[in-house]
Coordinates of N, CA and C and ligand atoms in Angstrom, one line a residue:
M335 N 109.3 118.7 104.7 CA 108.8 117.5 103.9 C 107.1 118.0 103.6
A336 N 107.0 116.5 103.9 CA 105.3 116.3 102.8 C 104.7 116.5 104.2
K337 N 104.0 117.6 104.1 CA 102.8 118.0 105.4 C 101.5 118.1 105.1
G338 N 100.8 116.8 105.9 CA 99.5 116.6 105.3 C 99.1 116.6 104.2
K339 N 99.7 115.7 103.4 CA 99.3 115.7 102.2 C 98.1 113.9 102.5
K340 N 98.0 113.5 103.0 CA 97.2 112.2 103.2 C 96.9 112.8 105.0
S341 N 95.5 112.5 104.3 CA 95.3 112.9 106.0 C 94.5 111.5 106.7
K342 N 94.6 111.8 107.9 CA 94.8 110.5 108.6 C 93.8 109.6 108.5
A343 N 94.3 108.0 108.5 CA 93.0 107.0 108.5 C 92.3 106.9 109.8
K344 N 90.6 107.1 109.2 CA 89.8 107.1 110.4 C 89.7 105.8 111.4
E345 N 89.9 106.2 112.6 CA 89.8 104.6 113.2 C 88.5 103.1 113.3
G346 N 89.2 102.4 112.9 CA 88.0 101.2 112.8 C 88.0 101.3 111.1
K347 N 89.0 101.9 110.3 CA 88.7 101.4 108.9 C 89.8 101.0 108.5
K348 N 90.0 99.9 107.3 CA 91.1 98.9 107.3 C 91.7 99.5 106.1
P349 N 92.7 99.6 106.3 CA 93.3 100.3 104.8 C 93.0 99.2 104.0
H350 N 92.7 99.5 102.5 CA 92.5 99.0 101.8 C 93.4 98.3 100.7
K351 N 93.6 97.2 100.6 CA 94.2 96.4 100.3 C 93.7 95.5 99.2
N352 N 94.7 96.1 97.7 CA 93.9 95.2 96.8 C 94.3 94.2 96.5
K353 N 93.2 93.3 95.8 CA 93.5 91.5 95.7 C 94.2 91.5 94.5
P354 N 94.8 90.4 95.1 CA 95.3 89.7 93.7 C 94.7 88.9 92.5
T355 N 94.9 89.7 91.4 CA 93.8 89.1 90.4 C 93.8 87.7 90.3
S356 N 92.6 87.1 89.6 CA 93.0 86.1 89.0 C 93.8 85.7 88.0
K357 N 94.2 84.1 88.5 CA 95.4 84.3 87.4 C 95.3 83.2 86.2
K358 N 94.0 83.0 86.2 CA 93.3 81.6 85.5 C 93.4 82.1 83.8
Y359 N 94.1 83.0 83.5 CA 94.3 83.4 81.9 C 95.6 82.4 81.7
T360 N 96.5 82.5 83.0 CA 97.7 81.7 83.0 C 97.8 80.5 82.7
K361 N 96.5 80.1 82.8 CA 96.4 77.9 82.2 C 96.2 77.9 80.9
Y362 N 96.0 79.6 80.4 CA 95.5 78.8 78.7 C 96.7 79.4 78.2
K363 N 97.2 79.2 77.1 CA 98.1 79.3 76.5 C 97.6 79.2 74.7
I364 N 97.9 80.4 73.9 CA 97.4 79.9 72.6 C 98.9 79.2 71.4
V365 N 98.8 78.3 71.2 CA 99.7 77.5 70.6 C 99.4 77.1 68.9
D366 N 100.2 78.0 68.2 CA 99.1 77.6 66.6 C 98.0 78.0 66.1
G367 N 97.2 78.9 66.8 CA 95.9 79.1 67.0 C 94.9 78.1 67.7
K368 N 95.7 77.2 68.4 CA 94.7 76.5 69.2 C 94.9 76.8 70.9
I369 N 93.9 76.1 71.4 CA 93.8 76.8 72.6 C 94.5 75.4 73.5
I370 N 95.7 75.6 74.3 CA 95.9 74.3 75.4 C 95.8 75.3 76.4
R371 N 95.2 74.3 77.4 CA 94.8 74.5 78.6 C 95.4 73.3 79.5
E372 N 95.5 73.5 80.7 CA 96.4 72.8 81.8 C 95.0 71.7 82.1
K373 N 95.4 71.0 82.8 CA 94.3 70.1 83.5 C 93.3 70.5 84.2
F374 N 92.1 69.8 84.2 CA 90.8 70.1 84.9 C 90.9 68.8 86.2
C375 N 90.2 69.4 87.2 CA 89.9 68.5 88.5 C 89.7 67.7 87.8
P376 N 89.1 66.2 87.9 CA 88.6 65.6 87.8 C 87.4 65.5 88.4
R377 N 87.7 65.7 89.8 CA 86.5 65.8 90.8 C 85.3 66.8 90.9
C378 N 86.0 68.1 90.6 CA 85.3 69.2 90.8 C 84.9 70.0 89.2
G379 N 85.5 69.0 88.7 CA 84.9 69.5 87.1 C 85.6 70.5 86.3
P380 N 85.1 70.7 85.3 CA 85.7 71.9 84.3 C 85.4 73.0 85.1
G381 N 87.0 74.1 85.1 CA 86.7 75.3 85.6 C 87.3 75.5 86.8
V382 N 87.7 74.7 87.5 CA 88.9 74.2 88.2 C 90.3 73.2 88.0
F383 N 91.0 74.1 88.2 CA 92.7 73.8 87.5 C 93.1 73.2 88.5
L384 N 94.0 72.0 88.2 CA 95.0 71.7 89.0 C 96.2 72.1 88.7
M385 N 96.9 72.6 90.2 CA 98.2 73.0 90.3 C 99.5 72.1 89.7
N386 N 100.3 72.3 89.2 CA 101.3 71.5 88.7 C 102.5 71.9 89.7
A387 N 102.6 70.8 90.4 CA 103.8 70.8 91.6 C 104.8 69.7 90.9
T388 N 105.6 69.5 91.5 CA 106.7 68.9 90.8 C 106.5 67.3 91.0
G389 N 106.1 67.2 89.3 CA 105.8 65.8 88.9 C 104.4 65.4 89.5
R390 N 103.4 66.1 89.9 CA 102.4 66.0 90.4 C 101.5 66.8 90.0
L391 N 99.9 66.7 89.5 CA 99.0 67.7 89.8 C 98.2 67.8 91.4
Y392 N 97.5 68.8 91.4 CA 97.3 68.7 93.1 C 95.8 69.9 92.5
C393 N 94.8 69.5 93.2 CA 93.6 70.4 93.3 C 93.4 71.0 94.6
G394 N 93.8 72.3 94.4 CA 93.3 73.0 95.7 C 92.0 73.2 96.5
K395 N 90.8 72.8 95.4 CA 89.5 72.5 95.9 C 89.5 71.9 97.0
C396 N 89.7 70.6 96.2 CA 89.5 69.5 96.9 C 90.5 68.1 97.4
H397 N 91.6 69.0 97.2 CA 92.8 68.1 97.7 C 93.2 66.7 97.2
Y398 N 92.3 66.7 95.8 CA 92.9 65.8 94.9 C 94.2 65.4 94.1
S399 N 94.8 64.7 94.3 CA 96.4 64.9 93.5 C 96.8 63.5 92.4
E400 N 96.7 63.8 91.7 CA 97.4 63.3 90.4 C 98.8 63.1 90.4
F401 N 99.3 61.9 90.0 CA 101.2 61.7 89.8 C 101.1 61.8 88.6
E402 N 102.0 62.6 88.0 CA 102.4 62.7 86.7 C 103.1 61.4 85.9
T403 N 102.2 60.5 84.9 CA 103.1 59.6 84.0 C 104.3 60.0 83.3
K404 N 105.2 59.5 83.3 CA 106.3 59.9 82.9 C 106.2 58.7 81.5
K405 N 106.5 59.4 80.4 CA 106.4 58.4 79.2 C 108.0 57.9 79.1
Ligands
LIG893 ZN1 89.1 69.1 92.7

């Protein structure tokens, strides 16, 4: 079948793994020409988004968490 198609990786070399791409673009949505973005961390400032957990927001950088207030 497949004979010697891939040369054996040299020892000491780690197989290259693709890094997951930044998903920051998922934090932005454009609705009616307006940019809707998710909340930034009040401690880390703009650029650091808060993760949206069930009913609360969480910052993965400074571990700040905020509870969503329901109306
Ligand atoms: Zn933070």
